[in-house]
């Protein structure tokens, strides 16, 4: 596969999604990273800060700062993990759910335009392929200096 095409697709797709989300995030004083954390919590219903780090590959301090901000804005809550009181479990709030639903509706509208000439069978096939690729990303080992 041509890296140029793949990188081009990823960049354009990401920028379009970022612009769609920005309309909603700006009024809530949130940035893209904070919205990504919100979506991870939404998808997982409840997850640890460590799990968010595994998903995003960001360091714990960056995640903690961003979570603090979206917690202060009322979109998530953090509670001590009953199994390990040093860890925090993050849960989406009703306000976070509403915001995420607004952004998700806008994303679906954007997806309708992106996939307008793609059949539902082709979309299903693409999703299956991308899930395999996504899973393979976990197997890539990058040496640190």
CSV table of N, CA, C and O in Angstrom, one decimal, residues 11 20 31 64 97 109 114 116 121 138:
chain,number,residue,atom,x,y,z
A,11,UNK,N,-4.7,12.0,7.4
A,11,UNK,CA,-4.6,13.4,7.7
A,11,UNK,C,-5.9,14.1,7.3
A,11,UNK,O,-6.4,14.9,8.1
A,20,UNK,N,-15.3,19.4,12.4
A,20,UNK,CA,-16.7,19.1,12.8
A,20,UNK,C,-16.8,19.3,14.3
A,20,UNK,O,-17.7,19.9,14.8
A,31,UNK,N,-10.4,21.2,23.9
A,31,UNK,CA,-9.6,21.0,22.7
A,31,UNK,C,-9.8,19.6,22.2
A,31,UNK,O,-10.5,18.8,22.8
A,64,UNK,N,-4.0,13.2,33.0
A,64,UNK,CA,-4.5,13.8,34.3
A,64,UNK,C,-5.0,15.2,34.1
A,64,UNK,O,-6.0,15.6,34.6
A,97,UNK,N,-22.4,13.0,28.2
A,97,UNK,CA,-23.1,12.2,27.3
A,97,UNK,C,-23.8,13.1,26.3
A,97,UNK,O,-23.8,12.8,25.1
A,109,UNK,N,-23.4,12.8,10.2
A,109,UNK,CA,-23.8,13.6,9.0
A,109,UNK,C,-22.6,13.7,8.1
A,109,UNK,O,-22.7,13.6,6.9
A,114,UNK,N,-19.0,11.5,3.4
A,114,UNK,CA,-17.8,10.8,3.1
A,114,UNK,C,-18.0,9.5,2.4
A,114,UNK,O,-17.3,9.1,1.4
A,116,UNK,N,-20.8,8.6,0.6
A,116,UNK,CA,-22.0,8.7,-0.2
A,116,UNK,C,-22.1,7.7,-1.4
A,116,UNK,O,-23.1,7.2,-1.8
A,121,UNK,N,-22.3,-2.7,2.0
A,121,UNK,CA,-21.5,-3.9,2.0
A,121,UNK,C,-20.0,-3.5,2.0
A,121,UNK,O,-19.2,-4.1,2.7
A,138,UNK,N,-1.2,-2.6,17.6
A,138,UNK,CA,-0.7,-3.0,19.0
A,138,UNK,C,0.5,-3.8,19.0
A,138,UNK,O,1.3,-3.9,19.9
